[in-house]
Coordinates of C-alpha atoms in Angstrom, one line a residue:
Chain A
X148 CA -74.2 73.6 9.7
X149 CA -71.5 75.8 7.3
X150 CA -69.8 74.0 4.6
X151 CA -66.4 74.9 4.5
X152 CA -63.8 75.2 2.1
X153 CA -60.1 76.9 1.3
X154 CA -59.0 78.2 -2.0
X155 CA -55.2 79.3 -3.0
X156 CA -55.6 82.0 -5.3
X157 CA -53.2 80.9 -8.3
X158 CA -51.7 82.2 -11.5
X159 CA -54.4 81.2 -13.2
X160 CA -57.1 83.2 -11.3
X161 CA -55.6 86.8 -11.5
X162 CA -55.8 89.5 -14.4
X163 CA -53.3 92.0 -15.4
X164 CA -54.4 94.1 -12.0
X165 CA -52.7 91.1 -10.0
X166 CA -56.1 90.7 -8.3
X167 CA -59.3 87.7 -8.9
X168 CA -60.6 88.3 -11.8
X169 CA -64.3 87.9 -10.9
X170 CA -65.4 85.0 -13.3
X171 CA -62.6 83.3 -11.8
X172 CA -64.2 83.8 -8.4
X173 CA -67.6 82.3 -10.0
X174 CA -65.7 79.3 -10.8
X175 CA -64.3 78.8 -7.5
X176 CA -68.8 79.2 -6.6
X177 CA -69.5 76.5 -8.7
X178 CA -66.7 74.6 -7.3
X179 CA -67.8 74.9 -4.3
X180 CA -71.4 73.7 -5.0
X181 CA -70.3 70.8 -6.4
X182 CA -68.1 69.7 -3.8
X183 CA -71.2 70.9 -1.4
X184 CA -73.0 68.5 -3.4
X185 CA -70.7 65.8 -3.3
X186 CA -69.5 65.8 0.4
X187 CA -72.9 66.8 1.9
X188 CA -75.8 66.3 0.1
X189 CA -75.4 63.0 -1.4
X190 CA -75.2 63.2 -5.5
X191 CA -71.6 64.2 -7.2
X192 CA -72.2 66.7 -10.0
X193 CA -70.8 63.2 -12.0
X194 CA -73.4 61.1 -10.8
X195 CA -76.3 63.9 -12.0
X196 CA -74.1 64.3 -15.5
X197 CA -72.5 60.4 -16.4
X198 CA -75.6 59.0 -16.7
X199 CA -77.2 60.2 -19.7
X200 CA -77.5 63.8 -18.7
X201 CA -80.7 63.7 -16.9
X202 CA -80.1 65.3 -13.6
X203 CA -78.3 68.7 -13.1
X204 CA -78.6 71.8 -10.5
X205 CA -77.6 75.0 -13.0
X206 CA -77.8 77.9 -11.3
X207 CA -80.6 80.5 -12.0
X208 CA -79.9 83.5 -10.2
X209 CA -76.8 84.7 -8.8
X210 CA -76.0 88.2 -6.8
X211 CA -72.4 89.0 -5.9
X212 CA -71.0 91.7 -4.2
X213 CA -67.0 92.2 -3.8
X214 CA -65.8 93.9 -0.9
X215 CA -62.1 93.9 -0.8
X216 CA -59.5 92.2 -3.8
X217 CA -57.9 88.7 -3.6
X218 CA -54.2 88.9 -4.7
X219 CA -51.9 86.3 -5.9
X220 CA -51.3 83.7 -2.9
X221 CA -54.3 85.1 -0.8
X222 CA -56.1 81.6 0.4
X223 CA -59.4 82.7 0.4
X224 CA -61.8 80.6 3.1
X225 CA -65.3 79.8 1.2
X226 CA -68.7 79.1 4.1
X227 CA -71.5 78.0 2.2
X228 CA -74.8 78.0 4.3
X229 CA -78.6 77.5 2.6
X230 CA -80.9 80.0 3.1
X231 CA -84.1 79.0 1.8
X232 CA -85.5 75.9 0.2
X233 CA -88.1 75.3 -2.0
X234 CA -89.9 72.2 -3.6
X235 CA -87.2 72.2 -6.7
X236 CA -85.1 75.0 -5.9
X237 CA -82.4 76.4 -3.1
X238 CA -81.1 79.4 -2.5
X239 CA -77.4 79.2 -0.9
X240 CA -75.0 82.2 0.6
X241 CA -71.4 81.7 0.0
X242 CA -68.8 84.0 1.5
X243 CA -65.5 84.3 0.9
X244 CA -62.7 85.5 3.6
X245 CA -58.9 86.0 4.0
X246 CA -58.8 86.5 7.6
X247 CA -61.1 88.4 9.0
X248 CA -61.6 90.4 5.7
X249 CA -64.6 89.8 4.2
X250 CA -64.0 89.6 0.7
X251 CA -66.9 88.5 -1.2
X252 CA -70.5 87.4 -0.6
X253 CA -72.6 85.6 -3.0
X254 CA -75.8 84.8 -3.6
X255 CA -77.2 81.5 -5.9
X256 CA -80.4 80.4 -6.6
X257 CA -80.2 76.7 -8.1
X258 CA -83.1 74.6 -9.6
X259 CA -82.9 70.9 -9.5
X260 CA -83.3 69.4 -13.5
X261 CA -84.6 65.9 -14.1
X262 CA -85.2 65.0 -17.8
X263 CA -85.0 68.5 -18.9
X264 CA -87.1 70.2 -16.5
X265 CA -87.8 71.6 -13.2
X266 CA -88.9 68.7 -10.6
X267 CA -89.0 68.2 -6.9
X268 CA -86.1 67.7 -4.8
X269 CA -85.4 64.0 -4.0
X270 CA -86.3 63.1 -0.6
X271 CA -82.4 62.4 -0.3
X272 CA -81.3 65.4 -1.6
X273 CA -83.6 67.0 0.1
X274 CA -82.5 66.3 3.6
X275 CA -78.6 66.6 3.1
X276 CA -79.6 70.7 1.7
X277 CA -81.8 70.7 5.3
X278 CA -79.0 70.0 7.3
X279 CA -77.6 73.2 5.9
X280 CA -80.8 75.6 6.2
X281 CA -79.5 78.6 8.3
X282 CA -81.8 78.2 10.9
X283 CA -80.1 74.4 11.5
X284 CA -77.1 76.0 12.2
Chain B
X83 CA -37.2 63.2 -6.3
X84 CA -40.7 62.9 -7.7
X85 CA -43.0 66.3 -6.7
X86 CA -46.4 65.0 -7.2
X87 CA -50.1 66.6 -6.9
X88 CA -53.9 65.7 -7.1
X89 CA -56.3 67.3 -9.3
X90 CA -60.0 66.3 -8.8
X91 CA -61.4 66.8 -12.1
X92 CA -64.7 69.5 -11.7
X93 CA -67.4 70.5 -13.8
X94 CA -65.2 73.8 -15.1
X95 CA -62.7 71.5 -16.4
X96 CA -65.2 69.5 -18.6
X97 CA -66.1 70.0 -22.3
X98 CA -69.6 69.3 -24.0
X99 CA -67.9 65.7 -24.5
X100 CA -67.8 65.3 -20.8
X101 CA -64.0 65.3 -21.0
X102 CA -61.1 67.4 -20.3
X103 CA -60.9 70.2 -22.4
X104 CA -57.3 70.4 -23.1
X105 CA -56.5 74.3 -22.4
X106 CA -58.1 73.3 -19.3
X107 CA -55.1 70.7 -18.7
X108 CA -52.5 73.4 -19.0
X109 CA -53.9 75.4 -16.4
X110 CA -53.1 72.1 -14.0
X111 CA -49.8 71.9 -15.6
X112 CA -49.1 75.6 -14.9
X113 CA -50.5 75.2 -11.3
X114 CA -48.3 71.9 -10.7
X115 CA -45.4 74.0 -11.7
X116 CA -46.4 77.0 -10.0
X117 CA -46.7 74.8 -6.7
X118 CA -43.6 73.5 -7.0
X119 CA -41.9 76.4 -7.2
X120 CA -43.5 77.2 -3.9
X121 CA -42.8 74.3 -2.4
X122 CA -39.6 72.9 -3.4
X123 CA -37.8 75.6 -5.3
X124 CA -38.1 78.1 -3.0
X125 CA -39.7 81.1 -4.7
X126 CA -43.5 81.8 -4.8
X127 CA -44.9 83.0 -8.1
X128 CA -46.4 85.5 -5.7
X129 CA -43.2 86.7 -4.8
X130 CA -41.8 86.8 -8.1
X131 CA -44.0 88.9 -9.2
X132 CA -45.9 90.8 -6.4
X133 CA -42.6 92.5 -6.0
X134 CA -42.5 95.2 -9.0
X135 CA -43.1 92.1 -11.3
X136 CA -38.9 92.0 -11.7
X137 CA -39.1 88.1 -11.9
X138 CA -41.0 85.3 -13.4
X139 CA -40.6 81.5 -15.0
X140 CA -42.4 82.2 -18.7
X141 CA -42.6 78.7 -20.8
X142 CA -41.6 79.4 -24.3
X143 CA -41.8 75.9 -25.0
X144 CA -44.4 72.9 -24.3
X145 CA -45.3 69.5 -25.9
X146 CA -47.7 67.5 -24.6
X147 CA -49.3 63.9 -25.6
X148 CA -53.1 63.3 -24.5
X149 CA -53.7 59.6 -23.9
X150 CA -56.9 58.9 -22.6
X151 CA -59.5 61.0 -21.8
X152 CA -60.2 62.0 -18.5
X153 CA -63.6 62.6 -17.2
X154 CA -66.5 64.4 -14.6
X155 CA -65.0 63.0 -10.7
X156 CA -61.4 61.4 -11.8
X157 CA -59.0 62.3 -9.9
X158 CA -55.5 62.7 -11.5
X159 CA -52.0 62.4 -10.1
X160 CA -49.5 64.5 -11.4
X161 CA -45.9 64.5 -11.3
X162 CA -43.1 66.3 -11.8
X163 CA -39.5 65.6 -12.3
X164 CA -36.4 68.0 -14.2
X165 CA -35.1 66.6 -17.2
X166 CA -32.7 69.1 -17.8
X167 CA -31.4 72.0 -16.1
X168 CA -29.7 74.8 -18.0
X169 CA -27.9 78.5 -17.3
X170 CA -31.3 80.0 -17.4
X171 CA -33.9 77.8 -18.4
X172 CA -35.2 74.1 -16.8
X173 CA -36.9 71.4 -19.0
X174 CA -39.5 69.6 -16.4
X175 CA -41.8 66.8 -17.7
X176 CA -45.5 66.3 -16.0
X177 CA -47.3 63.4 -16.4
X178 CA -51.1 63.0 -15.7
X179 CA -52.4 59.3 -14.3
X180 CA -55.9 58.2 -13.1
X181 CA -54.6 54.2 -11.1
X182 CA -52.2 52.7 -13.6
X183 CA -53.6 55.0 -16.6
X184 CA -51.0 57.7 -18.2
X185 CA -53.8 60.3 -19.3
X186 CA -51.3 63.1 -20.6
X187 CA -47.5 63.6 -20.9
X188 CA -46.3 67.0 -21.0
X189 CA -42.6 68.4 -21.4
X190 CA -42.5 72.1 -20.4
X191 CA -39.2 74.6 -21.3
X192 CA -39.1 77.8 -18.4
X193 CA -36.7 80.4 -18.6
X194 CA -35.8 82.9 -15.5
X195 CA -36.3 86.0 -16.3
X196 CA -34.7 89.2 -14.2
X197 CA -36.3 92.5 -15.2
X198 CA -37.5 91.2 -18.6
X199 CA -34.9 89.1 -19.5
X200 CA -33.4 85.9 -19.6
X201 CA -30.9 85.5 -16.6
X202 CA -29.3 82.9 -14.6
X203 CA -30.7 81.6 -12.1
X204 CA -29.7 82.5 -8.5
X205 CA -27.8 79.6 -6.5
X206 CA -30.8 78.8 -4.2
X207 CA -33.3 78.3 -7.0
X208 CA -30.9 76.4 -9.2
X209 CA -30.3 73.8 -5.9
X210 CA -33.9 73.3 -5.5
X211 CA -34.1 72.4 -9.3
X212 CA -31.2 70.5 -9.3
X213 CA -32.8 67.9 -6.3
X214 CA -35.6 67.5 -8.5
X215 CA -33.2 66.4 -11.4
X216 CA -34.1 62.8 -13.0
X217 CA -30.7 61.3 -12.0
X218 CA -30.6 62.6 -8.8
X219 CA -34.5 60.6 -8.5
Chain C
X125 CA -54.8 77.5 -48.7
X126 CA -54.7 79.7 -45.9
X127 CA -57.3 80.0 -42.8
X128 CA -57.0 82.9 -41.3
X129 CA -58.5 84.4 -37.3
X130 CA -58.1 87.6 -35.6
X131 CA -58.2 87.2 -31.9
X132 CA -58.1 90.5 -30.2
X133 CA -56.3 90.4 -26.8
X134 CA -58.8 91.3 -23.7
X135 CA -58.5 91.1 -19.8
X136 CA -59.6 88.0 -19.7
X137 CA -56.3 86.5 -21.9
X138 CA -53.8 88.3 -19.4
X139 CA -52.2 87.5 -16.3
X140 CA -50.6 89.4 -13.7
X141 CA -47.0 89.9 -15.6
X142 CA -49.6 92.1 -17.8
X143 CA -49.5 88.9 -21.0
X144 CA -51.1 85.9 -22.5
X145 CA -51.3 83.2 -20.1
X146 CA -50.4 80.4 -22.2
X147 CA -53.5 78.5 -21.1
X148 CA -55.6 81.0 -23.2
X149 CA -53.5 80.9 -26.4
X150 CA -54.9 77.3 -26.0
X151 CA -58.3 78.5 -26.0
X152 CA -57.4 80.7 -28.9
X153 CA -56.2 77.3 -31.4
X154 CA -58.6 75.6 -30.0
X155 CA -61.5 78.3 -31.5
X156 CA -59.1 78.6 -34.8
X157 CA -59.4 74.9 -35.2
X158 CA -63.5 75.3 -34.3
X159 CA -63.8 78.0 -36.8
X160 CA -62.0 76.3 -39.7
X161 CA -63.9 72.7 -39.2
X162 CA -67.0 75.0 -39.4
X163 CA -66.1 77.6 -42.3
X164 CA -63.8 75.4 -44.6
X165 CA -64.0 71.6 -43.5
X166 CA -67.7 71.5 -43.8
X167 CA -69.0 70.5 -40.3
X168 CA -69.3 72.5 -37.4
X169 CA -68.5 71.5 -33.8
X170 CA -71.7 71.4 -32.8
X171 CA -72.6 69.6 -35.3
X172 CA -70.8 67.1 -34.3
X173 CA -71.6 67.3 -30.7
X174 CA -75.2 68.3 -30.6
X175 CA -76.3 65.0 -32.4
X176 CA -75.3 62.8 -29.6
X177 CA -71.8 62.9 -29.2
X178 CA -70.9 60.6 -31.5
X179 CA -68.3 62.8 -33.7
X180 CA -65.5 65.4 -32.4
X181 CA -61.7 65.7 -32.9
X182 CA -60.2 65.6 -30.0
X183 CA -56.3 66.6 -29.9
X184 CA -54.1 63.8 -29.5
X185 CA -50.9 65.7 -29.8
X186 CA -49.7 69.9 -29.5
X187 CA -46.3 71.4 -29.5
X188 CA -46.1 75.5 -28.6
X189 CA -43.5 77.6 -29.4
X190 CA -44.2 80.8 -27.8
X191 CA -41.7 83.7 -29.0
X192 CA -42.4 86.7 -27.9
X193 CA -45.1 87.9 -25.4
X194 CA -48.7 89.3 -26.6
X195 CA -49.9 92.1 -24.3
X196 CA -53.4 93.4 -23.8
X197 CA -55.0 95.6 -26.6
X198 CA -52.6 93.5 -29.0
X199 CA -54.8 92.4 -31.8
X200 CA -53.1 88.3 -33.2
X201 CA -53.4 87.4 -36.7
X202 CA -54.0 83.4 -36.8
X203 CA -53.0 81.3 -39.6
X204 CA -53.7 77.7 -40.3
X205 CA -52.2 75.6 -42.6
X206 CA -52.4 71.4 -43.0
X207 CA -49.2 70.0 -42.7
X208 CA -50.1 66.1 -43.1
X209 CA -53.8 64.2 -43.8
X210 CA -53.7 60.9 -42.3
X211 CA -56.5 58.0 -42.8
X212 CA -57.9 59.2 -39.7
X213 CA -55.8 62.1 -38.7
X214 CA -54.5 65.6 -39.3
X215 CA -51.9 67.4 -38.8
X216 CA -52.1 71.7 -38.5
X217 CA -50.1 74.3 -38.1
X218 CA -51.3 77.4 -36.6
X219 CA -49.1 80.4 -36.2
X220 CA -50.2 84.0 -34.0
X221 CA -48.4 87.0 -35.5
X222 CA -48.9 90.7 -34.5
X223 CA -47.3 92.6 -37.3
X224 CA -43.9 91.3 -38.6
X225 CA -43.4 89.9 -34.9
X226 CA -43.9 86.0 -34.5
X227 CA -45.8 85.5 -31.3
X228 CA -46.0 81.7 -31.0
X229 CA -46.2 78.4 -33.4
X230 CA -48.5 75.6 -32.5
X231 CA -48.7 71.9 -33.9
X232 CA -51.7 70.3 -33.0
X233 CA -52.9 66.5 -34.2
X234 CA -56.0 65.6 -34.1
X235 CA -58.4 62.6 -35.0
X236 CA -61.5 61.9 -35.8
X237 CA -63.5 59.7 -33.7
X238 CA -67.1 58.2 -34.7
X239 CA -69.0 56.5 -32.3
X240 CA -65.7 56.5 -29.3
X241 CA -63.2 55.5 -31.6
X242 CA -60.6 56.8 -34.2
X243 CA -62.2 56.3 -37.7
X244 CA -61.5 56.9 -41.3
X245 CA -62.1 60.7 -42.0
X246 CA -65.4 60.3 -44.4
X247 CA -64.9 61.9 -47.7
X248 CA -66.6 65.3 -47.7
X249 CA -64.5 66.3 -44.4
X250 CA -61.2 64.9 -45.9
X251 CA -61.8 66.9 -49.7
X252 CA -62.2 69.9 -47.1
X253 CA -58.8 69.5 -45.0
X254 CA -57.1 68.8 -48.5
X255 CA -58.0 71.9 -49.8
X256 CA -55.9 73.4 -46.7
X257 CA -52.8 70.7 -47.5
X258 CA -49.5 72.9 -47.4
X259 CA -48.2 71.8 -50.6
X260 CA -51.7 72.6 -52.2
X261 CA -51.0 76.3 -50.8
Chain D
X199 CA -78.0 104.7 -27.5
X200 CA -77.6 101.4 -26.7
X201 CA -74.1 99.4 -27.4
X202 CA -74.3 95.7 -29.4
X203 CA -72.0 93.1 -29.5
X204 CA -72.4 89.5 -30.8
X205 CA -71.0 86.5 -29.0
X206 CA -70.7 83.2 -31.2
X207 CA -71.1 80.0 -28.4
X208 CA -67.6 78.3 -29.5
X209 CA -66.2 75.1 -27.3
X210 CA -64.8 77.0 -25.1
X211 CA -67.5 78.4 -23.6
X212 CA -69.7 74.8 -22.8
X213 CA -70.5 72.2 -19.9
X214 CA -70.7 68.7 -19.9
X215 CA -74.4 69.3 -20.4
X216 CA -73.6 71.2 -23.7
X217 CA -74.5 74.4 -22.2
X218 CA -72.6 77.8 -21.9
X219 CA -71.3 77.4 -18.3
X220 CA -71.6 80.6 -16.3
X221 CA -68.2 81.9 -15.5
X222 CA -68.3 82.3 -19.0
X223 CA -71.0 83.9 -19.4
X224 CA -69.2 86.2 -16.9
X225 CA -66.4 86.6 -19.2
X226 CA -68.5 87.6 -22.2
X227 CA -70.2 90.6 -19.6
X228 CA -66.1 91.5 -19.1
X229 CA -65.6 91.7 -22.5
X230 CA -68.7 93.3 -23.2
X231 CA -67.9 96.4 -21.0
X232 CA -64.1 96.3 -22.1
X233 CA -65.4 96.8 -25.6
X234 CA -67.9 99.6 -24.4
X235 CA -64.6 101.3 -22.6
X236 CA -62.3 101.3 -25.7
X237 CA -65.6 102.3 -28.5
X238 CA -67.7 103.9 -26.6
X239 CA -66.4 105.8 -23.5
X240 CA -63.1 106.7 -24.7
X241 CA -60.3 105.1 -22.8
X242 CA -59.1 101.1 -23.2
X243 CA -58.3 98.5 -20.3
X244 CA -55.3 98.6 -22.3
X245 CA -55.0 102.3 -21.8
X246 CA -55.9 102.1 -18.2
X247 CA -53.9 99.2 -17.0
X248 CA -50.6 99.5 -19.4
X249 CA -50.0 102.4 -17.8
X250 CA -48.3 101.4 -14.9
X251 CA -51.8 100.4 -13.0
X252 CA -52.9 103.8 -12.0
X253 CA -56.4 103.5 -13.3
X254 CA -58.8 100.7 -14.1
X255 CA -63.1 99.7 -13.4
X256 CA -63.2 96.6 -11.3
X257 CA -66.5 95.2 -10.5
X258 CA -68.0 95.6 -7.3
X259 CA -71.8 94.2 -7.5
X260 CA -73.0 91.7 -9.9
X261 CA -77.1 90.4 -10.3
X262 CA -77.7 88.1 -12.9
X263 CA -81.0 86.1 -14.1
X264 CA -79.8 83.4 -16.5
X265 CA -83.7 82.6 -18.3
X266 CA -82.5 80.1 -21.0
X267 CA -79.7 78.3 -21.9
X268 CA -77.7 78.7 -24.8
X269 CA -75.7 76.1 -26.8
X270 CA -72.9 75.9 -28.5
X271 CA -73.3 77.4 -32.1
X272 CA -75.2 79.7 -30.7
X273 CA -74.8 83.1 -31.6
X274 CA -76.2 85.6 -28.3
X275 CA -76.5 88.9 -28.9
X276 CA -75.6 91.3 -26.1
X277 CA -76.8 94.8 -25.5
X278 CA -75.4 97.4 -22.5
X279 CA -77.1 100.5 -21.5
X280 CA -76.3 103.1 -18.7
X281 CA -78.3 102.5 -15.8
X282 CA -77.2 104.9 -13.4
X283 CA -74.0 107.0 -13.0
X284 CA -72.7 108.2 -9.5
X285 CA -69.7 110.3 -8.7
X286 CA -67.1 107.8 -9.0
X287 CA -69.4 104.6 -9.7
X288 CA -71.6 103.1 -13.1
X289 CA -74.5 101.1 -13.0
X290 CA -75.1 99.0 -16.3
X291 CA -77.5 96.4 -17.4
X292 CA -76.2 93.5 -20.3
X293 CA -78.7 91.4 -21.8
X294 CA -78.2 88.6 -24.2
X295 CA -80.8 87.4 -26.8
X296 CA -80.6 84.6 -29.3
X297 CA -83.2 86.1 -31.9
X298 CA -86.7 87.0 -29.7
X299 CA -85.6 84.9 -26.7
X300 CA -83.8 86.2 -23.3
X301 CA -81.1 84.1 -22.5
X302 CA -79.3 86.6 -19.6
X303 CA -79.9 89.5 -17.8
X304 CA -77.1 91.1 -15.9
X305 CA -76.3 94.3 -13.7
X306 CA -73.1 95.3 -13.3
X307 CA -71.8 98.0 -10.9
X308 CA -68.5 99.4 -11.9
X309 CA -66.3 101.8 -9.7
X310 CA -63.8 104.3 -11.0
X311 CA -59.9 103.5 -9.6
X312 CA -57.5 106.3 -10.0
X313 CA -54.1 105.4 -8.3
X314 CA -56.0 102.2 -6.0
X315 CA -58.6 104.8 -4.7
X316 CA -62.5 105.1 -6.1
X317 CA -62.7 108.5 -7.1
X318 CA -64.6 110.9 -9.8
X319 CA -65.3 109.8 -13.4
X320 CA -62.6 112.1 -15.6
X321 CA -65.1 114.5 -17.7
X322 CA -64.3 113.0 -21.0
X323 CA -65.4 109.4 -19.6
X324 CA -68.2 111.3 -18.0
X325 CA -69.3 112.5 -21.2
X326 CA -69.0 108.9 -22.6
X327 CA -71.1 107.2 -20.2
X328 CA -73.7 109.7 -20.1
X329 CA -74.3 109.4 -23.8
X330 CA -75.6 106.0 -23.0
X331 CA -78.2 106.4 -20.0
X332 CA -81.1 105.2 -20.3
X333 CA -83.1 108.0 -20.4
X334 CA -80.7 109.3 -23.1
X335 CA -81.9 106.1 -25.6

């Protein structure tokens, strides 16, 4: 099952080169995982934070490769799919597109944090990133 | 005529206080404006400046008031109304509310600028200002 | 007493018209304000964040001027002054210059809070901002 | 040789968990490879992009390990060496320490743009980069 979601590339995203400027893109990533989060797999980024700070998913590995530039206005079409998960981490694909054009692919490994430290998945949690493994879809 | 927008508030718009960092706010307040321009104005800040980079809406002026704090999963209406409409420059304000709750006020000064100066603005934009004039609300 | 900050102008600051996106001058007085708290107020921002939230300055109030564009490579010359020291407030000026040329003029208030509320400044913190007071210059 | 630059962990750079949030992170590798260009390779983004476009090095691959987090007041010490250069493409690696510890690892791969085509280095940036391969240090 792909989670989908559209960006409008704004103002605020592009550098003197009138293209994404690529930590802008890695916002729009972590944007992305949290609405993933939120919408699909059962725990907003606010529920992990607001109480007390114990929870959290920070992302520990991330690979990016970008195949063709975003310009102002471009809305760029973000598919997020799991790939593999483990007992406190997931690994999640997220492509970008305008069109047909593929214009980015990335690549993020996220642990899940409870009280500081690396911990098992929820059984929750667990089942809503299932739903998304690759071979589900 | 009220022009109004929602902005869910994400982790990238969050400070180690948990609340908006205010730089952040401006970047909603330039997107509101930016957006409005696109939709109700009649000109695209990628058309103003994808074309040779001839035109654009810089704000030499902004004051803004920050109420309350907003926080991880609020979700914020803005709106937007002209308060006054000169040769070559519009004063908009842009208020920020979570329910009943003014968060931030804003009053933003933008001048029209044709190849790098300030010029008047052309008849079609200045009509889609002018229906978005507080007496004409 | 004068606080000066030189912020050189990278990628990062500029948007597609090739300048400062106003956004990021915000960043810029936000880290002058940072800077001076930690270098000539006496307490650091993380200082006051680290230990449990219970302390920050939050601003309340800012009013830009911004006249005349900064373009990437420029290298801005901050300056901070203390216009007005409140019980629990303060009042700054900070000004970006590059050269002669005045870039942009920013008023910021801000206030301390202790504990989720405005509170008297305590005496080490307000002996620092004095120091800064314009008419002490 | 390799090429140093210190990165103090102001506001601006943190998450509601207090931690540098890593876009961010991403714009300190930008700025760490900008500042390599203009000191160490011989030609600015300034030079390359004020210049009516023609030229610039956007980045077409990114891996990064984040091993640590770093907090604000925080002072990370980055470090970029010369991986690999190709015909028309660089391969660098940015770390970041805070004293012994690893905070980051990063590889970037840059292409050459002359005039919105890839194409060979110019000898005198050639000469730059090669200066800091790897094997060179």
């Amino acid at each position: 099952m792909l989670y989908h979601r559209l960006y409008p590339i704004e103002f605020n995203h592009c550098d003197p080169a009138g293209i994404v400027f690529y930590p802008r893109y890695f916002e729009m990533t972590n944007s992305v995982v949290e609405n993933f989060f939120a919408d699909e797999v059962g725990m907003s980024f606010a529920q992990m934070h607001n109480a007390g700070m114990r929870n959290g998913v920070p992302t520990v590995h991330i690979e990016a490769d970008f195949m063709a530039p975003s310009r102002l206005g471009d809305k760029v079409a973000f598919t997020l799919i799991v790939r593999k998960l483990g007992g406190s981490s997931v690994a999640v694909e997220i492509t970008g597109r305008m069109g047909e054009e593929l214009r980015l692919r990335a690549r993020l490994t996220l642990v899940w944090i409870d009280n500081m430290k690396a911990a098992r998945w929820p059984e929750a949690l667990r089942a809503g990133l299932a739903a998304h493994l690759e071979e589900a879809a």
